[in-house]
Amino acid sequence: MTHLTMAFLLLLGAATPAPDSACPKDVPALLAAFRGLVGFQVDFVEEKQVALLKKPLINKGRVLFAAPDQLVRRVDSPVNTAVWIRGSELWMRDSQGTKRLDVGQWGPANVLINSFLFVLRGDTANLKKHYDMTLACGGAGWRLTLTPRQADLRKILQRMEIEGTGAEPTRLSLLDGAGDLSTTRFGTANKALRPSVAQLQKFFAAVASP
Amino acid sequence: MKRWLCFYVFLCSCGGPQKPAWDPPGQPQGLVNMADVPWNFEWRQTIEAEYPNPKQPNAHETNSLEVVLQKQGNILTMVGLTPLGTRAFVARQEGVNVITEGPHNDALPFPPALVFLDVNRSLFVGINTTSLPDGWHTQQSHGAQIKDLWKGGLLVQRELSDPVQNTTLRIHYSPGYKGGLAPATVTLMNTRFRYRLTITTLQSSAL
């Protein structure tokens, strides 16, 4: 890590509580704010830096969330794919078709897949079970850092960080077990939505398939 | 391998269609020394594969995955990605040696040596940055008989025969290919193992 990067991270993650009133006083307060979320739609840009590759991979798409446990992440560029997390099921769709997987039995991989949802629905119990959590504030927002507690989860995820304002994530970063860093930046969310299953299905099915 | 790890590695491979039951070569002959390839690149691609069902030879299985192919210096790296964007596998060719690393490489739907042999024969064997005149051209290179069709300065079709392995590859490049320039689509048919690959370039950059 370069000194510049470290300085930037330190700047972002100043340990001293910010006087900003937008900063939740602690992790439970932040998660309580998320429990009021019923759904949203938001555009994203993901930059994935694979340790072995010289240039980052860029994905652009849109997320549709319906509380408490449904989320569709659709990549529109450079390739059209979608993943739908619905309870203990994971649906995937691409040009080859649609597949359904029962992720309930997949242990830490299932935890990883659902971790962002744990935050979005303010699921304190699951987050405490699987992660050590720290909250930092700076500027107009907050940053929640999740560090896996169990060794098997640490094999696939070193750290997850979510930044946001209020109950709206603005950035999600995952440092995985292989050292690859994925950073997703979200646009402004439309939080007036409460997507129905039919709307989720339509959004998911927008990916062309045979 | 634990099921969850299997899931993480390659969401489609476990409990799905079986891998083709072919007999891949060990360290394949016929690879181009990467140090002799003057261009460097990073291409992000999807591969759609169609191959015989091992249990029903007349039926076909299909599978797809996303890969990044990076050539830099004497190293060719292939990184496979899961549908969630996580790393599924890594395979490398250093010089003429194929190297697989890490616990995840049984997730690769094809034996790495075979994958690199196809990549070499499609992109590197008997190919450089100079275009040939329109028409058919034949050559012998790296143990293979090659018949190429060039059109408008680009290689558009190739038939490659390997008499030792009794294999013929039929390759179509769209709109065409020459060294270092990513083709939009490559279709490759292997007559011995009866598989067909459609490789689509999503993003490309020179390094």
CSV table of C-alpha atoms in Angstrom, one decimal:
chain,number,residue,atom,x,y,z
A,1,MET,CA,0.0,0.0,0.0
A,2,THR,CA,1.4,3.4,-0.9
A,3,HIS,CA,1.8,6.2,1.6
A,4,LEU,CA,-0.7,8.2,-0.4
A,5,THR,CA,-3.3,5.5,-0.2
A,6,MET,CA,-2.7,5.1,3.5
A,7,ALA,CA,-3.0,8.8,4.0
A,8,PHE,CA,-6.3,8.8,2.1
A,9,LEU,CA,-7.7,5.9,4.1
A,10,LEU,CA,-6.7,7.5,7.3
A,11,LEU,CA,-8.4,10.7,6.2
A,12,LEU,CA,-11.5,8.8,5.4
A,13,GLY,CA,-11.5,6.7,8.5
A,14,ALA,CA,-10.6,9.3,11.1
A,15,ALA,CA,-11.2,7.4,14.3
A,16,THR,CA,-12.5,10.5,16.1
A,17,PRO,CA,-16.3,10.8,16.1
A,18,ALA,CA,-17.4,13.5,13.7
A,19,PRO,CA,-19.5,16.3,15.1
A,20,ASP,CA,-21.7,16.0,12.0
A,21,SER,CA,-25.3,15.2,13.0
A,22,ALA,CA,-25.6,13.0,9.9
A,23,CYS,CA,-23.3,10.5,11.7
A,24,PRO,CA,-25.1,7.8,13.6
A,25,LYS,CA,-23.9,7.6,17.2
A,26,ASP,CA,-23.0,3.9,16.9
A,27,VAL,CA,-23.5,0.8,14.8
A,28,PRO,CA,-26.9,-0.1,16.4
A,29,ALA,CA,-28.2,3.4,15.5
A,30,LEU,CA,-27.0,3.0,11.9
A,31,LEU,CA,-28.7,-0.4,11.6
A,32,ALA,CA,-31.8,1.0,13.1
A,33,ALA,CA,-32.0,3.6,10.3
A,34,PHE,CA,-31.7,0.8,7.7
A,35,ARG,CA,-34.6,-1.1,9.3
A,36,GLY,CA,-36.8,1.7,8.0
A,37,LEU,CA,-35.8,1.1,4.4
A,38,VAL,CA,-38.5,-0.6,2.3
A,39,GLY,CA,-36.8,-0.7,-1.0
A,40,PHE,CA,-34.8,1.3,-3.6
A,41,GLN,CA,-33.4,1.3,-7.0
A,42,VAL,CA,-29.9,2.6,-7.7
A,43,ASP,CA,-27.3,2.7,-10.5
A,44,PHE,CA,-23.8,1.5,-9.8
A,45,VAL,CA,-20.3,1.4,-11.3
A,46,GLU,CA,-18.1,-1.3,-10.0
A,47,GLU,CA,-14.3,-1.3,-10.4
A,48,LYS,CA,-12.7,-4.6,-9.8
A,49,GLN,CA,-8.9,-4.7,-9.4
A,50,VAL,CA,-7.8,-8.3,-9.8
A,51,ALA,CA,-4.3,-8.6,-8.3
A,52,LEU,CA,-2.9,-10.4,-11.3
A,53,LEU,CA,-4.2,-8.0,-13.9
A,54,LYS,CA,-2.8,-4.7,-14.9
A,55,LYS,CA,-6.1,-2.9,-15.6
A,56,PRO,CA,-9.3,-2.9,-13.5
A,57,LEU,CA,-12.5,-4.5,-14.7
A,58,ILE,CA,-15.4,-2.1,-14.9
A,59,ASN,CA,-19.1,-3.1,-14.6
A,60,LYS,CA,-22.0,-0.8,-14.8
A,61,GLY,CA,-25.6,-1.7,-13.8
A,62,ARG,CA,-28.4,-1.3,-11.5
A,63,VAL,CA,-29.6,-2.7,-8.1
A,64,LEU,CA,-33.2,-3.2,-7.1
A,65,PHE,CA,-33.8,-3.9,-3.4
A,66,ALA,CA,-37.0,-5.0,-1.7
A,67,ALA,CA,-36.9,-5.3,2.1
A,68,PRO,CA,-36.3,-7.5,3.9
A,69,ASP,CA,-34.4,-10.1,1.8
A,70,GLN,CA,-34.7,-9.6,-1.9
A,71,LEU,CA,-32.0,-7.9,-4.1
A,72,VAL,CA,-31.4,-8.0,-7.8
A,73,ARG,CA,-28.0,-6.9,-9.1
A,74,ARG,CA,-28.1,-6.5,-12.8
A,75,VAL,CA,-25.0,-5.7,-14.8
A,76,ASP,CA,-25.8,-3.9,-18.1
A,77,SER,CA,-22.3,-3.3,-19.3
A,78,PRO,CA,-20.0,-4.7,-20.6
A,79,VAL,CA,-22.1,-7.9,-20.5
A,80,ASN,CA,-25.7,-8.4,-19.5
A,81,THR,CA,-26.1,-10.6,-16.5
A,82,ALA,CA,-28.2,-10.6,-13.3
A,83,VAL,CA,-28.1,-12.1,-9.9
A,84,TRP,CA,-31.3,-12.3,-7.7
A,85,ILE,CA,-30.9,-13.0,-4.1
A,86,ARG,CA,-34.3,-14.0,-2.7
A,87,GLY,CA,-34.2,-15.5,0.8
A,88,SER,CA,-32.2,-18.7,0.7
A,89,GLU,CA,-32.2,-18.9,-3.1
A,90,LEU,CA,-29.9,-17.4,-5.6
A,91,TRP,CA,-31.0,-17.0,-9.2
A,92,MET,CA,-28.6,-16.1,-12.0
A,93,ARG,CA,-29.4,-15.1,-15.5
A,94,ASP,CA,-27.2,-14.6,-18.5
A,95,SER,CA,-27.2,-15.2,-22.3
A,96,GLN,CA,-27.3,-19.0,-21.6
A,97,GLY,CA,-30.4,-18.9,-19.5
A,98,THR,CA,-31.5,-18.8,-15.9
A,99,LYS,CA,-30.2,-21.0,-13.0
A,100,ARG,CA,-31.5,-21.3,-9.5
A,101,LEU,CA,-29.2,-22.3,-6.6
A,102,ASP,CA,-30.1,-23.1,-3.1
A,103,VAL,CA,-27.5,-21.0,-1.3
A,104,GLY,CA,-28.7,-21.8,2.2
A,105,GLN,CA,-26.3,-24.7,2.4
A,106,TRP,CA,-23.2,-22.9,1.1
A,107,GLY,CA,-21.8,-21.8,4.5
A,108,PRO,CA,-19.5,-18.8,4.4
A,109,ALA,CA,-20.2,-18.1,0.7
A,110,ASN,CA,-23.8,-17.7,1.6
A,111,VAL,CA,-22.8,-15.3,4.3
A,112,LEU,CA,-20.7,-13.3,1.9
A,113,ILE,CA,-23.6,-13.2,-0.7
A,114,ASN,CA,-26.0,-12.0,2.0
A,115,SER,CA,-23.9,-9.6,3.9
A,116,PHE,CA,-24.9,-6.5,2.0
A,117,LEU,CA,-28.5,-7.5,2.6
A,118,PHE,CA,-27.8,-7.9,6.3
A,119,VAL,CA,-26.8,-4.2,6.4
A,120,LEU,CA,-29.7,-3.1,4.2
A,121,ARG,CA,-32.3,-4.7,6.4
A,122,GLY,CA,-30.5,-3.7,9.6
A,123,ASP,CA,-30.0,-7.3,10.6
A,124,THR,CA,-27.9,-6.8,13.8
A,125,ALA,CA,-28.0,-10.5,14.8
A,126,ASN,CA,-26.5,-11.9,11.6
A,127,LEU,CA,-23.9,-9.1,11.4
A,128,LYS,CA,-22.8,-9.6,15.0
A,129,LYS,CA,-22.6,-13.3,14.4
A,130,HIS,CA,-20.3,-13.1,11.4
A,131,TYR,CA,-18.4,-9.8,11.7
A,132,ASP,CA,-16.6,-7.4,14.0
A,133,MET,CA,-18.0,-4.0,13.1
A,134,THR,CA,-16.5,-0.6,13.4
A,135,LEU,CA,-18.2,2.7,12.5
A,136,ALA,CA,-16.3,5.8,11.5
A,137,CYS,CA,-17.5,9.2,10.4
A,138,GLY,CA,-16.0,11.9,8.2
A,139,GLY,CA,-17.3,14.6,6.0
A,140,ALA,CA,-21.0,14.2,5.5
A,141,GLY,CA,-21.2,10.4,5.9
A,142,TRP,CA,-20.2,7.3,7.7
A,143,ARG,CA,-18.2,4.2,7.0
A,144,LEU,CA,-19.0,0.7,8.3
A,145,THR,CA,-16.2,-1.8,8.3
A,146,LEU,CA,-17.0,-5.5,8.6
A,147,THR,CA,-14.2,-7.9,9.4
A,148,PRO,CA,-15.1,-11.6,9.4
A,149,ARG,CA,-15.0,-13.3,12.8
A,150,GLN,CA,-14.7,-16.9,11.5
A,151,ALA,CA,-11.7,-18.3,9.8
A,152,ASP,CA,-13.7,-19.9,7.0
A,153,LEU,CA,-15.3,-16.6,6.1
A,154,ARG,CA,-11.9,-14.9,6.3
A,155,LYS,CA,-10.6,-17.3,3.6
A,156,ILE,CA,-13.0,-15.7,1.1
A,157,LEU,CA,-13.4,-12.2,2.5
A,158,GLN,CA,-10.8,-10.1,4.2
A,159,ARG,CA,-12.9,-7.0,4.7
A,160,MET,CA,-16.0,-5.3,3.6
A,161,GLU,CA,-16.6,-1.6,3.9
A,162,ILE,CA,-19.8,0.3,3.3
A,163,GLU,CA,-20.0,4.1,3.1
A,164,GLY,CA,-23.1,6.1,3.1
A,165,THR,CA,-25.2,9.0,4.3
A,166,GLY,CA,-28.3,8.3,6.4
A,167,ALA,CA,-29.7,5.0,5.3
A,168,GLU,CA,-28.3,5.2,1.8
A,169,PRO,CA,-25.1,3.4,0.8
A,170,THR,CA,-22.9,5.3,-1.5
A,171,ARG,CA,-19.9,3.0,-1.8
A,172,LEU,CA,-19.3,-0.7,-1.2
A,173,SER,CA,-15.8,-2.2,-1.2
A,174,LEU,CA,-14.8,-5.9,-0.8
A,175,LEU,CA,-11.3,-7.1,-0.3
A,176,ASP,CA,-11.6,-10.8,-1.0
A,177,GLY,CA,-9.5,-13.7,0.2
A,178,ALA,CA,-7.4,-13.7,-3.0
A,179,GLY,CA,-6.5,-10.0,-2.5
A,180,ASP,CA,-8.8,-8.8,-5.3
A,181,LEU,CA,-10.5,-5.4,-4.4
A,182,SER,CA,-14.0,-4.6,-5.7
A,183,THR,CA,-15.3,-1.1,-5.3
A,184,THR,CA,-18.9,-0.3,-6.1
A,185,ARG,CA,-20.0,3.3,-6.2
A,186,PHE,CA,-23.7,3.9,-6.1
A,187,GLY,CA,-25.6,6.8,-7.6
A,188,THR,CA,-28.5,8.5,-6.0
A,189,ALA,CA,-31.0,5.9,-4.9
A,190,ASN,CA,-34.7,6.1,-5.6
A,191,LYS,CA,-36.1,5.2,-2.2
A,192,ALA,CA,-39.7,5.8,-3.0
A,193,LEU,CA,-39.9,2.3,-4.4
A,194,ARG,CA,-41.3,-0.8,-2.7
A,195,PRO,CA,-40.7,-3.3,-5.5
A,196,SER,CA,-43.2,-6.2,-5.8
A,197,VAL,CA,-42.0,-9.7,-6.7
A,198,ALA,CA,-43.4,-9.1,-10.2
A,199,GLN,CA,-41.3,-6.0,-10.6
A,200,LEU,CA,-38.2,-7.8,-9.3
A,201,GLN,CA,-38.9,-10.6,-11.8
A,202,LYS,CA,-39.3,-8.1,-14.7
A,203,PHE,CA,-36.1,-6.3,-13.7
A,204,PHE,CA,-34.2,-9.6,-13.5
A,205,ALA,CA,-35.7,-10.9,-16.8
A,206,ALA,CA,-34.5,-7.9,-18.7
A,207,VAL,CA,-31.3,-9.8,-19.3
A,208,ALA,CA,-31.8,-11.4,-22.7
A,209,SER,CA,-31.8,-15.2,-22.5
A,210,PRO,CA,-32.7,-18.0,-24.9
B,1,MET,CA,-13.5,-29.7,-1.8
B,2,LYS,CA,-16.2,-28.5,0.5
B,3,ARG,CA,-19.4,-27.7,-1.3
B,4,TRP,CA,-19.3,-24.0,-0.2
B,5,LEU,CA,-15.9,-23.5,-1.6
B,6,CYS,CA,-16.9,-25.2,-4.7
B,7,PHE,CA,-19.8,-22.8,-4.9
B,8,TYR,CA,-17.7,-19.8,-4.4
B,9,VAL,CA,-15.1,-20.9,-6.9
B,10,PHE,CA,-17.4,-21.6,-9.8
B,11,LEU,CA,-21.0,-21.2,-9.2
B,12,CYS,CA,-22.0,-23.2,-12.3
B,13,SER,CA,-19.6,-26.1,-12.2
B,14,CYS,CA,-20.6,-28.1,-9.1
B,15,GLY,CA,-23.6,-30.3,-9.5
B,16,GLY,CA,-24.1,-29.0,-13.0
B,17,PRO,CA,-23.1,-30.7,-16.2
B,18,GLN,CA,-20.1,-32.9,-16.0
B,19,LYS,CA,-16.9,-31.9,-17.6
B,20,PRO,CA,-16.1,-33.5,-20.9
B,21,ALA,CA,-14.3,-36.8,-20.4
B,22,TRP,CA,-11.5,-36.2,-22.9
B,23,ASP,CA,-7.9,-37.1,-22.5
B,24,PRO,CA,-5.9,-33.8,-22.4
B,25,PRO,CA,-2.2,-33.7,-23.1
B,26,GLY,CA,0.0,-33.1,-20.1
B,27,GLN,CA,2.4,-30.3,-21.0
B,28,PRO,CA,1.3,-29.6,-24.5
B,29,GLN,CA,3.6,-29.4,-27.5
B,30,GLY,CA,3.0,-26.7,-30.0
B,31,LEU,CA,2.8,-23.7,-27.8
B,32,VAL,CA,4.4,-20.4,-28.8
B,33,ASN,CA,7.0,-19.0,-26.5
B,34,MET,CA,5.3,-15.9,-25.1
B,35,ALA,CA,8.6,-14.1,-25.1
B,36,ASP,CA,8.4,-14.3,-28.9
B,37,VAL,CA,5.0,-12.5,-29.1
B,38,PRO,CA,5.7,-8.8,-29.5
B,39,TRP,CA,2.3,-7.5,-28.5
B,40,ASN,CA,0.8,-7.2,-25.0
B,41,PHE,CA,-2.9,-6.9,-24.2
B,42,GLU,CA,-5.7,-7.4,-21.7
B,43,TRP,CA,-8.9,-8.8,-23.2
B,44,ARG,CA,-12.1,-9.4,-21.2
B,45,GLN,CA,-14.2,-12.1,-22.9
B,46,THR,CA,-17.1,-14.5,-22.5
B,47,ILE,CA,-16.7,-18.1,-23.6
B,48,GLU,CA,-19.7,-20.1,-24.5
B,49,ALA,CA,-18.9,-23.8,-24.8
B,50,GLU,CA,-20.9,-26.6,-26.4
B,51,TYR,CA,-19.6,-30.1,-26.0
B,52,PRO,CA,-20.9,-33.7,-26.0
B,53,ASN,CA,-22.6,-35.0,-22.9
B,54,PRO,CA,-20.3,-37.7,-21.6
B,55,LYS,CA,-23.3,-39.9,-20.8
B,56,GLN,CA,-25.2,-39.2,-24.0
B,57,PRO,CA,-22.8,-38.7,-26.8
B,58,ASN,CA,-25.4,-37.5,-29.2
B,59,ALA,CA,-26.6,-34.8,-26.8
B,60,HIS,CA,-24.7,-31.6,-26.0
B,61,GLU,CA,-24.0,-29.7,-22.9
B,62,THR,CA,-23.5,-25.9,-22.9
B,63,ASN,CA,-21.7,-23.7,-20.4
B,64,SER,CA,-20.4,-20.2,-20.3
B,65,LEU,CA,-18.0,-18.3,-18.3
B,66,GLU,CA,-16.3,-14.9,-18.3
B,67,VAL,CA,-12.5,-14.7,-18.5
B,68,VAL,CA,-9.8,-12.1,-18.7
B,69,LEU,CA,-6.8,-13.0,-21.0
B,70,GLN,CA,-3.7,-10.9,-20.3
B,71,LYS,CA,-0.5,-11.2,-22.3
B,72,GLN,CA,2.4,-9.3,-20.9
B,73,GLY,CA,6.1,-10.1,-21.6
B,74,ASN,CA,6.6,-13.8,-21.5
B,75,ILE,CA,3.5,-14.5,-19.4
B,76,LEU,CA,0.0,-15.2,-20.7
B,77,THR,CA,-2.5,-15.2,-17.8
B,78,MET,CA,-6.1,-16.4,-17.9
B,79,VAL,CA,-8.4,-15.4,-15.0
B,80,GLY,CA,-11.8,-16.9,-14.9
B,81,LEU,CA,-14.6,-15.0,-13.1
B,82,THR,CA,-17.7,-16.3,-11.4
B,83,PRO,CA,-21.1,-14.8,-12.1
B,84,LEU,CA,-20.6,-12.7,-9.0
B,85,GLY,CA,-17.3,-11.3,-10.4
B,86,THR,CA,-15.1,-13.2,-8.0
B,87,ARG,CA,-12.0,-15.0,-9.2
B,88,ALA,CA,-12.9,-18.6,-10.3
B,89,PHE,CA,-9.5,-19.8,-11.4
B,90,VAL,CA,-6.1,-18.7,-12.6
B,91,ALA,CA,-4.0,-20.4,-15.2
B,92,ARG,CA,-0.7,-19.1,-16.7
B,93,GLN,CA,1.6,-19.8,-19.5
B,94,GLU,CA,5.2,-18.7,-18.9
B,95,GLY,CA,7.3,-19.1,-22.0
B,96,VAL,CA,6.0,-22.4,-23.2
B,97,ASN,CA,5.0,-23.9,-19.8
B,98,VAL,CA,1.5,-24.0,-18.6
B,99,ILE,CA,1.2,-23.4,-14.8
B,100,THR,CA,-1.9,-23.7,-12.7
B,101,GLU,CA,-2.0,-22.3,-9.2
B,102,GLY,CA,-4.2,-22.3,-6.2
B,103,PRO,CA,-6.9,-24.5,-5.0
B,104,HIS,CA,-9.5,-23.4,-7.5
B,105,ASN,CA,-8.3,-24.8,-10.7
B,106,ASP,CA,-10.5,-27.8,-10.9
B,107,ALA,CA,-13.2,-25.1,-11.5
B,108,LEU,CA,-11.8,-24.6,-15.0
B,109,PRO,CA,-14.3,-26.3,-17.3
B,110,PHE,CA,-11.5,-27.5,-19.6
B,111,PRO,CA,-8.1,-28.7,-18.8
B,112,PRO,CA,-5.7,-25.7,-18.8
B,113,ALA,CA,-3.2,-27.3,-21.2
B,114,LEU,CA,-6.0,-27.7,-23.7
B,115,VAL,CA,-7.3,-24.2,-23.2
B,116,PHE,CA,-3.9,-22.7,-23.8
B,117,LEU,CA,-3.3,-24.9,-26.8
B,118,ASP,CA,-6.5,-23.6,-28.3
B,119,VAL,CA,-5.6,-20.0,-27.4
B,120,ASN,CA,-2.1,-20.3,-28.9
B,121,ARG,CA,-3.4,-21.9,-32.1
B,122,SER,CA,-6.1,-19.2,-32.5
B,123,LEU,CA,-4.0,-16.2,-31.6
B,124,PHE,CA,-0.3,-16.8,-31.8
B,125,VAL,CA,0.8,-19.8,-33.9
B,126,GLY,CA,2.0,-18.5,-37.3
B,127,ILE,CA,0.5,-15.1,-36.7
B,128,ASN,CA,2.3,-11.7,-36.4
B,129,THR,CA,1.4,-8.1,-36.8
B,130,THR,CA,1.9,-8.2,-40.6
B,131,SER,CA,-1.2,-8.7,-42.8
B,132,LEU,CA,-1.1,-11.1,-45.7
B,133,PRO,CA,-2.8,-10.5,-49.1
B,134,ASP,CA,-6.4,-11.6,-49.6
B,135,GLY,CA,-6.8,-15.3,-50.2
B,136,TRP,CA,-5.7,-18.6,-48.8
B,137,HIS,CA,-2.2,-19.1,-47.4
B,138,THR,CA,-0.7,-22.3,-46.1
B,139,GLN,CA,2.1,-22.9,-43.6
B,140,GLN,CA,3.5,-25.4,-41.2
B,141,SER,CA,4.2,-24.1,-37.7
B,142,HIS,CA,4.6,-25.6,-34.3
B,143,GLY,CA,3.8,-29.1,-35.5
B,144,ALA,CA,0.6,-28.1,-37.2
B,145,GLN,CA,-0.5,-27.7,-40.8
B,146,ILE,CA,-2.3,-24.4,-41.2
B,147,LYS,CA,-4.5,-23.0,-43.9
B,148,ASP,CA,-5.5,-19.4,-43.4
B,149,LEU,CA,-7.9,-17.1,-45.3
B,150,TRP,CA,-7.0,-13.4,-45.2
B,151,LYS,CA,-9.4,-10.7,-46.3
B,152,GLY,CA,-9.0,-7.0,-46.2
B,153,GLY,CA,-5.8,-7.2,-44.1
B,154,LEU,CA,-7.3,-9.5,-41.5
B,155,LEU,CA,-7.3,-13.2,-40.9
B,156,VAL,CA,-10.9,-14.4,-41.1
B,157,GLN,CA,-10.7,-18.2,-41.2
B,158,ARG,CA,-8.2,-20.8,-40.2
B,159,GLU,CA,-8.1,-24.6,-40.5
B,160,LEU,CA,-5.3,-26.1,-38.4
B,161,SER,CA,-4.5,-29.8,-38.4
B,162,ASP,CA,-2.4,-31.6,-35.8
B,163,PRO,CA,-1.5,-35.0,-37.2
B,164,VAL,CA,0.1,-36.2,-34.0
B,165,GLN,CA,-3.1,-35.6,-31.9
B,166,ASN,CA,-5.4,-36.2,-34.9
B,167,THR,CA,-7.1,-32.9,-34.2
B,168,THR,CA,-8.4,-30.3,-36.6
B,169,LEU,CA,-9.5,-26.9,-35.5
B,170,ARG,CA,-11.8,-24.8,-37.6
B,171,ILE,CA,-11.7,-21.1,-36.5
B,172,HIS,CA,-13.6,-18.2,-37.7
B,173,TYR,CA,-12.7,-14.6,-36.7
B,174,SER,CA,-15.3,-11.8,-36.9
B,175,PRO,CA,-14.7,-9.3,-38.3
B,176,GLY,CA,-11.1,-10.6,-38.5
B,177,TYR,CA,-7.9,-10.8,-36.6
B,178,LYS,CA,-4.2,-9.8,-36.8
B,179,GLY,CA,-1.6,-9.9,-34.1
B,180,GLY,CA,-2.6,-7.7,-31.1
B,181,LEU,CA,-6.0,-6.6,-32.4
B,182,ALA,CA,-8.8,-8.2,-30.5
B,183,PRO,CA,-11.4,-9.9,-32.7
B,184,ALA,CA,-15.0,-9.2,-31.7
B,185,THR,CA,-15.9,-12.9,-32.0
B,186,VAL,CA,-13.9,-16.1,-32.4
B,187,THR,CA,-15.7,-19.3,-33.1
B,188,LEU,CA,-13.6,-22.5,-32.7
B,189,MET,CA,-14.6,-26.0,-33.5
B,190,ASN,CA,-12.4,-29.0,-32.4
B,191,THR,CA,-13.2,-32.0,-34.5
B,192,ARG,CA,-11.5,-34.6,-32.3
B,193,PHE,CA,-13.2,-33.6,-29.1
B,194,ARG,CA,-16.3,-32.2,-30.8
B,195,TYR,CA,-16.6,-29.1,-28.8
B,196,ARG,CA,-17.4,-25.6,-30.1
B,197,LEU,CA,-16.3,-22.4,-28.4
B,198,THR,CA,-17.7,-19.0,-29.1
B,199,ILE,CA,-15.5,-16.3,-27.6
B,200,THR,CA,-16.8,-12.7,-27.5
B,201,THR,CA,-14.6,-9.8,-26.6
B,202,LEU,CA,-16.2,-7.4,-24.2
B,203,GLN,CA,-13.4,-5.1,-23.5
B,204,SER,CA,-9.9,-4.8,-24.9
B,205,SER,CA,-6.8,-2.8,-24.2
B,206,ALA,CA,-3.2,-2.8,-25.2
B,207,LEU,CA,-0.7,-3.0,-22.4
